[in-house]
XYZ file of C-alpha atoms in Angstrom:
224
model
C 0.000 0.000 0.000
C 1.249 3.650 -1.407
C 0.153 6.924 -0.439
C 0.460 9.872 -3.036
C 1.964 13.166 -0.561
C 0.265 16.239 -1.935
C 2.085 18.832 -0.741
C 5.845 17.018 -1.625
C 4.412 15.585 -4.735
C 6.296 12.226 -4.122
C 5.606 8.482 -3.362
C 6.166 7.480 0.361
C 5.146 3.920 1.382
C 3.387 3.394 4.318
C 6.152 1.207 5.980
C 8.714 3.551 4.985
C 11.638 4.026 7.440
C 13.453 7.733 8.613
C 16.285 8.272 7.000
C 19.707 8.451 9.273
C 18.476 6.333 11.686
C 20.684 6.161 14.874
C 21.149 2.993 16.920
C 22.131 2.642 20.266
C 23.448 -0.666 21.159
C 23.894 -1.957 24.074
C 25.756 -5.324 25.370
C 23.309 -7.982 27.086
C 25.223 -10.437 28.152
C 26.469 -12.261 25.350
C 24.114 -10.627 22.636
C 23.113 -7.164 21.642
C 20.169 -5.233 22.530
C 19.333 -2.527 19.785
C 16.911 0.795 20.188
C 15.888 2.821 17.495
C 14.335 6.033 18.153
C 11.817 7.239 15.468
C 11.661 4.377 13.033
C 8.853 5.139 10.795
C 8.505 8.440 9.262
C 4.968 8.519 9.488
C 4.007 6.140 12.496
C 0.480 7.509 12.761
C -0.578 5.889 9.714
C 1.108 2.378 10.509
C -0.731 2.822 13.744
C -4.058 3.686 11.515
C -3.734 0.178 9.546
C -2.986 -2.029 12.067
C -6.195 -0.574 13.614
C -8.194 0.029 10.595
C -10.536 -3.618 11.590
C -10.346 -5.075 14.961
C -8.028 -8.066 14.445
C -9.137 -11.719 15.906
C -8.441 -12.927 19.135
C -4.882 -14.374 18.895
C -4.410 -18.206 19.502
C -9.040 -18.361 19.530
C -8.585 -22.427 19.038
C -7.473 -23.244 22.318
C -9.419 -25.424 23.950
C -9.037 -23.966 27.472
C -8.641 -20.246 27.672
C -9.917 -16.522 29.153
C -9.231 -14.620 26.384
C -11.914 -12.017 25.872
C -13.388 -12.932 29.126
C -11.158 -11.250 31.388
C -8.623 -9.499 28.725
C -8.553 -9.394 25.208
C -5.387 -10.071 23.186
C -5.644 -9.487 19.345
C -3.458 -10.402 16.916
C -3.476 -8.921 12.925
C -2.031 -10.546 10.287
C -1.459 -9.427 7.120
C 1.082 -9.197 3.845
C 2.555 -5.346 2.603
C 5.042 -5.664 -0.010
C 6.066 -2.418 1.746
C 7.503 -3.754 4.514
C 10.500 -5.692 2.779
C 12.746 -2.836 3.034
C 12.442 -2.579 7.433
C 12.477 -6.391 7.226
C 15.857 -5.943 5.151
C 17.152 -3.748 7.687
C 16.591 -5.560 10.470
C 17.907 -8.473 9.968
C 20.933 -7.420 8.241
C 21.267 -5.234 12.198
C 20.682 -8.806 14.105
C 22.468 -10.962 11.178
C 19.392 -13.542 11.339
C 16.691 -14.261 8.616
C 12.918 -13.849 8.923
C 11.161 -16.569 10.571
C 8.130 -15.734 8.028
C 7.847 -13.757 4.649
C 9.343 -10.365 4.528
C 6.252 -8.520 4.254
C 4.729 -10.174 7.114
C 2.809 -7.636 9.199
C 1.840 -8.433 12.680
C 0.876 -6.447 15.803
C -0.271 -7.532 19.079
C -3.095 -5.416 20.754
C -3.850 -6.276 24.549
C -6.313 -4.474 26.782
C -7.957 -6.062 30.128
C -11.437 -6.380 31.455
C -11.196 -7.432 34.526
C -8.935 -5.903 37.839
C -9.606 -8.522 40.048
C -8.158 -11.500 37.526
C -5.581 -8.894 35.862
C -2.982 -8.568 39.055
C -0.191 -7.361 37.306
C 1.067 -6.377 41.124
C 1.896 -9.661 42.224
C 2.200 -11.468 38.273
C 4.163 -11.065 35.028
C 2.304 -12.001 32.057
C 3.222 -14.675 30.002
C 7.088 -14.943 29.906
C 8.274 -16.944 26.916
C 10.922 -18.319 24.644
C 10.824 -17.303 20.680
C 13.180 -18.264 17.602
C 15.608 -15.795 17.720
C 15.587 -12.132 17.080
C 12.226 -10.153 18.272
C 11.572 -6.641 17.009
C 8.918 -4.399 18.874
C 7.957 -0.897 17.450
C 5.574 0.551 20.492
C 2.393 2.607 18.945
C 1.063 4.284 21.857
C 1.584 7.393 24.486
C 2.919 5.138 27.203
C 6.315 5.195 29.054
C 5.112 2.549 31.827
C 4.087 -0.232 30.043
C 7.117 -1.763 27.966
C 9.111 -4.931 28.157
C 10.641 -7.092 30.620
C 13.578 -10.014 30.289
C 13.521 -12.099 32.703
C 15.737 -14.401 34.456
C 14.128 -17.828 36.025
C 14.506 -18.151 40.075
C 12.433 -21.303 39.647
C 13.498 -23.288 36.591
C 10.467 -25.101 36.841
C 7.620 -22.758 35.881
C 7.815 -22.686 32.265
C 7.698 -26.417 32.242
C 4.657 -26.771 34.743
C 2.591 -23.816 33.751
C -0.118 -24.701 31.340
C 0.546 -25.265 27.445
C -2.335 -23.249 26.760
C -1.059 -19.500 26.440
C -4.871 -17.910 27.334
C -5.634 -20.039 30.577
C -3.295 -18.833 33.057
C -1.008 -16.294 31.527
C -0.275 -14.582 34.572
C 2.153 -15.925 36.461
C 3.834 -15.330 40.225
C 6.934 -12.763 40.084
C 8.310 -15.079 42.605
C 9.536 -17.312 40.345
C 11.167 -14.388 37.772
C 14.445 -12.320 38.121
C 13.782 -9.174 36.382
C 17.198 -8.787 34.073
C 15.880 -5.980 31.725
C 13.356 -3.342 31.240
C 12.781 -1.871 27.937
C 11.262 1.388 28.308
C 8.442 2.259 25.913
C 7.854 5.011 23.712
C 5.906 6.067 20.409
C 7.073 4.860 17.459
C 10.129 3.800 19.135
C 11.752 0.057 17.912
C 14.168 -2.509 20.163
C 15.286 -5.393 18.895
C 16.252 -8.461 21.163
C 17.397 -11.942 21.449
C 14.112 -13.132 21.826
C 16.096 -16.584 23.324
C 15.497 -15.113 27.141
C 12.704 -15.496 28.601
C 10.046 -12.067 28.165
C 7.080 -10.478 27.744
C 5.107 -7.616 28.181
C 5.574 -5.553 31.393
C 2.017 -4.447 32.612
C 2.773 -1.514 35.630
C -0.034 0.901 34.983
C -4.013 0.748 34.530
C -4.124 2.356 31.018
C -4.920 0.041 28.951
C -8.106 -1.418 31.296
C -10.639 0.606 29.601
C -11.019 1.209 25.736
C -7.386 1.564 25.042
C -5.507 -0.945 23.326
C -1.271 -1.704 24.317
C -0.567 -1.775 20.537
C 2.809 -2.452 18.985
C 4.566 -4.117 15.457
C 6.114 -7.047 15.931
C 9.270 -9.062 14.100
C 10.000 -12.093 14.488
C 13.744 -13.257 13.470
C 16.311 -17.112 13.327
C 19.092 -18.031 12.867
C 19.901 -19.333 9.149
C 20.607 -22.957 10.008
């Protein structure tokens, strides 16, 4: 998808990134952790089609599961030929290949329904493993509610907790070491070995009314 700029009478593609981007990298144990400030030029109409139709609840086949009963966590999928080139960059930055196609679009939009069930106080949700790689560009006004990598103080949980993503996905801080916090911002991308354990880091109320936590995800592996 193109959009025709009026008043600079070019061609700019919806995905398209700043130019000059600067990267701060930082060491993470034996890895490196990448932030990119403003990496979109024109995140407000990413933002826009991600949200254009409500996307499906993610993982809706599980047999056993509260999603949309006391949260809601969305997923979209799609395909944009204009997102090859951020693809392209990215992994050439981590020096791992797309787990998908390179114009895979995805986002994961979370909001919660319920206080009582949502006790991000006492829980983390959902720490997990991925591929490789995991790139996150955050799409809302929020500097609370970023990312966490965690360590495990009981090396147990992730094997005992239930396979089912959507049942329990809260789970006790007691048994996580919090290694890293990646702050949030607008329009702001981080890039991670998405080998430790993480997941979203839920400090605030704001997204337990009509707001969704929106971001863009990547997903990255090694090219065995």
């Amino acid at each position: 998808m193109s959009l025709f700029h009026h008043k600079h009478l070019r061609l700019i593609t919806m995905f398209e990134l700043n130019k000059n981007l600067q990267v701060h990298t930082e060491k993470f144990f034996h890895t490196n952790l990448y932030v990119i400030e403003d990496f979109y030029k024109d995140p407000d109409e990413v933002k826009s089609f991600l949200c254009r139709t409500k996307p499906p609840l993610w993982k809706s086949s599980e047999k056993n599961q509260n999603n949309g009963k006391f949260f809601e966590d969305r997923r979209f999928n799609g395909h944009d030929a204009d997102l090859i080139d951020a693809y392209t960059y990215l992994s050439k930055l981590c020096n791992q290949i797309p787990v998908g196609p390179s114009d895979w679009v995805v986002s994961n939009m979370t909001k919660f329904l319920d206080k009582s069930y949502n006790k991000y106080n006492t829980c983390y949700w959902w720490p997990h493993f991925d591929y490789g790689y995991n790139g996150i560009v955050y799409l809302n006004d929020d500097s609370d509610n970023g990312t966490n990598i965690y360590d495990l103080t009981n090396p147990n949980e992730i094997h005992n907790r239930p396979d089912e993503e959507h049942l329990d996905p809260w789970r006790n801080k007691n048994n996580y070491r919090v290694v890293k916090t990646i702050v949030p911002k607008y329009n702001r991308m981080v890039l991670f070995d998405g080998m430790f354990p993480h997941g979203m880091n839920i400090t605030t109320d704001k997204f337990f009314g009509d707001e969704y936590r929106i971001n863009q995800v990547f997903f990255f592996k090694n090219d065995d």
